């Protein structure tokens, strides 16, 4: 039994002897570490107890099936032939270890307990390990014929007080021993065997501590895989593949008497469905817990009461749970969970291999270290145990073994461990956006950061480069649920330009880097299109104005942000809906899309709308609802998609596919507004404010739960499925409404995009180049990229021809817009200055030796443009740009640091990558 206690249950004893080369290597690795860590204050999001920071641990070259701990040592069994230090690649620094190794719980390094489990033919393996309650004896089971060359029949015992000396324990099993649990009087065994010492015992049996077969009988008809003792020692809990225990119906789980093996509680079908088995059991003072693996069935965990043996709760995650362990009222589990949507968590997607839950509640907690599937059956983790206090380190350690070959994305085979501290992992950098949706108003929105062991984080907002936060907020987040946070800056005025950056801090004080700055010029009036949309109360309103990252801000006020997937191009211009900082998103038609951060349900009457621009002849989905977020959905509905010939189809599923299709094609590269609705007026499809198709017979869609997606998703099964499920093109201003909008309101939305407002003029450079201080005579005017760096020096130069202000208007804002290239080292953490050029230069003739003179004043600052492919708009000194209207305007980008920046030049193949000068003109 692996109990739930995180404290030492037995006294520590120093072990004699040495492992020679192994321990010598270990000493070299540990030299200079400064000794064991002091216990930190607990700072994880309650009730979590373990950090997600994996600790350096020796590795195996195969699969770990069994763990047991005693006296600060963790005993490891499995199918492997060598061990090696943490960080060592497979095949290097390996030390022989025949299916067994003993490791210090606090350092992860080998200690002296040299046991070799072998078999004459076939593959030897140690499948189960257990320690006696007094910590004196280690029991091992599996498939082996000898230990250190002395015969054994799949079961053996060892004296832990005498350097793991073999003990007399004359037990022979005629099949694999998969589970062992020891009390003071008996050793309980489970597995494939049908005999112990020649005596009939079907899958479960008990022997004395001296090895004599006991009268205890708990015969099963199929394999036994797990055994646990209740804390009072009166009952034995059995788990496995069986359908009967002692002839009584009881599938996969049973409770029997500890003295006789007589049935105390059985669990007939369908308590655990026939395709599900119990792989592991763990007990604590609150109850006992199962790890279930199903074949297309129940894969989760069950919590049961120790008094009544009744179920307290069960989760329904899918993904073959293999192992469970408890520490301080938290149930930790190992599996390859891939779908927990039935519990309101993540949908079917790539796997999580480690999760945590309160023993009182199946809701998933914010603990997300991860492994891969790894070797063998590719199940990832196979076994877990908690090691208690250590003589020099009073932390508790969670050990995990299995067939994995990576941990938290780094190579690590077979073994890993976590501890109660310190928590050293910082949250990810927040992704933010700033907008001015109305006069004298700025909204700063951001997607919460991720932290593998802290779901509640503190965010600090910094304005205009200040060192003190102007706002502090808390927010919860999980990898599949990152609800948008919003703060409205109360101290702004029309015409002002402000920039904002954020940090995220976890409970231990680990703080992320500052987010890239986001800038906004405060509006002096409303935004006609946004005002029209918001008047109809959308549940989602994505403007796609962000210039980098994966965050799509929601302007509806409902916090329904989107997440970009597959790297769509951000900040593409011109947008469909004009505005001072307006942009669009560009999808590649292959695998880029945007999904809503949360699910939406019960929308049987609704309206969807978006703007699109494409020239594709392969079609693709513009908008729809699906059941998955990280891969194509298996259930899809509420779809608007383009056919190969450019016509648009709107469809819902009501026992059959119901679709309507436009007569005209719209893949002409122009911006088009599309809206589709279903409700009392039937199905309606509108393009550019005009109805183009209808079906009055369908007045409601089916009630489904899913994620809204734009840019693409599976269209499998849908009528006239196009060649591509993903659309190649741009989208802008997506909104979802929980009601059917009238034709008049749809037309009003379309027309609002043309209402005069502050207009943005985007100017391309008339010339651009860079110079290189390491190649003083080389011109670079024909290159597709610009470069900036302080030392060794790069400088970039751009020239623009400026128009006069339109009659009756003034220049209200000016910004230089540049995009970081996609080269691996293109981004930079340095700041760069925009300065006026005062000397003469040409695009093709200027070199570092002939570079022009620059003015001393700084017109704007490009701060930490680190994101590859990210677009950045740098507000420029308005008075200087106003003075240049009607003439030429030449600027240089310079730096003082050593981190080089590479930007796309006007020669870039994609127009969306080229530099622009953005001038905002409007009424004074």
Phi, psi and omega in degrees: 000131171263107183283170182271005183285138175264004182257156180297134179262348185220162181285151178277138175231132178289136181267138176275177176080182181207160176257022174058243185300324181298309182289328177296318177296318179300316180300320178296322181291325184273348182300135177084007181278349178084011177086179183296152180287144173286149181293128181273168171289144178291128183221016180277162177293117183302148003267017182303147181238335182255138172285167176262007180278111180288144185257153178301127186216138175299151187244162173249168175256017180207204188264135175262124180250341190219140175223144171212151181228147175198136169058036178080010179238139176251127180260133190236127177231155180174213176237092180205161183238347178216162168233158180211163184290163174299141180087343180283134179288156178305132180089000180241148176053031185277144179238133181302139177204107186275082172070013181202142171205150175246132186231144175293128185297329186268338181248340183076012184254157183296146171236175188280099171200077193269095180240138181236116181257120183225171178216150184294320178219152184085200183246121176285148176206145172258114186259341183210144176221144176208151179244141179296156183303332180273001178074012185266334190233136174253128177251140181230141176221161179161227173231101178204154181249348178202158174232121185052038176083357180256135187303143176205148183243069174070004175217141177204162179225151186218146180272112182284343178276352183235045176064034179066035177295142179294135178256151172296120182205076190283070179245133177232127177248141181267020176199178182299138172259109187260343184215140176221138172217138186240135167251186178292332185254331189225160170239118182265137184235147175219150179168215181264350190294156173239356178217145169236121182053036179080359180262135183298120174212113189266101173071337173224148177195173180220143175231161176286169178293347174267354176102007180275135179295133182264166178285354180302126181230127173215069187287134176243158181271345178223180191304139171264133186236341185212143178220138175214145176263140173290154185302330179278356178076006185269342184225151175245131178259131183245142175223153179166209182262354192296159174245344176224148170231125184053036177082353181265145178297123177193105186264121169074343183212140176202155173239128182232167180288136182290335181270326187243335187086001180294146181296132175250319177213125176249161183228080180296160172304142007255029180309312166243122187297161190297334182272003184247142180231159177264118182267335186203158178221147171215149185234141167220188184293342183269338184164195173232159194221138181254154169245113186252140173239128180240154172259091186072017182225213186294123185239004192261214183239149175236135173254131183232153183279140181282340180272312185261343185065016177274158177292136171262317174198163169216146171262165185234025174300147175259135178146036164050072176294129182250334189210147175222149175208151182239139171217120176047058173069018173240129177265117177259146185218150177241139190183193165231058184303128182233351180206108176242024182296332179294345177254010182079015179253215190287147178278180181302125189190182174307155197275146164257133185255350178220131178222170179219147178216152170293145177294347181262353190203132182283355181302135182289137177265169185276063179231112190221047165295162184212153172240187168252181179291319173078221192268173171062236180284002178056051179258355181074233179296142179238341186202148180219150173205156178254128175259131186276205188298149184247152182297336180239009182202109187269019171287158167263151184234132174263114179262139180230130176235159179170208181253009182293157177234001172222152174224126183050039175083359181247150180301128176192118189259130162078329185218143169206171180206155179228163184223170178285001175165173353281155174275111185248353184277125179275152175297160174292162181289131178298151173251124190235164176212145176234135181218156176240087187282349182207169181301135175058036182219137173230127174252125174257121180240151177206152173274129179304150178284171175248140174220132189290346179221011176226112179269344178251113185240158178253131182247139177236131182255129178245136183246138171053039176076008181293156181267350179247137181293145175262351179202143177228137181212156173252149178205145179260147178205149173230161184305327181260003182214101182234074186295134182302142172248148185223140173224132176261121181289118183277354189242063179225161178219153183305137178090343178285150174245129180230151175237152185223143174223156183227156167232159174237137182231134179269181185294340179270358180093002176290128187239136178290168169293161174297141175290156173303145182291143173241132186245154179206142171261128186291130183288152175255002180200182181283172176249107189306316183292312180299321179298320180293318179295311184294336178295341181255015171055062176290154173272340176221139173213098180260119179268343179060031182276352179295147186256354180200167174086192186242014184259126173250108184291143177258122180264008183283342186090001182259000180068028183266057185294160176252164177234127177278143181226140177083011174068048174298154181286131181260154174066032179286146180225157357283153178278172175283322182252117184289159177174165185302327181230029186287147177206179179225177178246142181246122181260147187271354180077008181243301183208015179263140182195177178228135179234151179289145183292337180228169179276158175233140186226155170072017182273076180279340173231127189196172172224137172240145176212151175198163171255146180215156175215122183205154171240015185297149170244017180245359178070197179143162182277131175272316182202148178179180180244137178222170184262003181227161183240331185252004179200171181301141183285151174265340175233126184228147177200174176056047189263137164244119182220159181259138174278170182302328183271007176093354175287156183253139177237137172243133182215150170229163179244119176226079187070342173206167180283128177243112184230152170229147189224140179289154176278330183264163176258150185226026177263050184259006179083356177271160174286133176228145177260125178238136175225140179224140183216159172219138182174206183301333179270015179083195174274134181225138176234126182239142171229128180053041174084358182244140177290132181240350178195154182201158171213103185286350184280336183262106185252002177200145173268165177289156178276114179229162176244131181188185180253134174286137181226140172238153178093338177155156174184168181301138173243022182305129178089346184280147184301141178053042181308127182287173181295331180236137174280343184246137186268135175266111182164191182251150172227154182211153168048068177270135178221146177235133182238142181274026179206163177276119177281148177287162176301325180294321180289322176299315179297322180296321177297312180301314184291332183296336180290346181255359180291131181303138176208184174308127185256141179254124175258122180258120182252134173274153177294145170276342176198148171203149179196174170223162178235154187233118181293344178270352177222077197294338184251009184264127172273153183226025186290344180260003181286154179276357181229156172250154183227145178219134176194153178279305183220128342300152197285133161235140170226145178241143184234139178223142179237141179225145169262121186262139175280168168285158174295138177301153181306133178078005181237162177231160174284119185257338178198152177218138181212142171268123181252123179228158178235130175295139179287176183264005177299149187303326183252022187289321183288163182216148175266358179278168171258148182229143185258141170263120185232150179287144173268127181253347181255176181275149177199162175226158183294319187264343187253346186281134175234177178298325181291333182246023184298150183281161174287149181240150173287156184280334186289150177258119182275338180183164183232129174264108189260122170045060179281075190272333188285123177297133181078000183283140177264141182227129176252117184259109177301136182251156178303117190292321182297321181295316182291322177301320181292341181263357182302137182085002180223204180263153182219108183247130181227156177240147170254122182228160178219169177240350183268189184250000182266109187287150178239133177241128182239152173291141178261177179294345178276359180300145184295322181268127180299328180292346180268346189282152179297153177215149168255121184257117180247124180257115179251143178194179180294143181293000000 
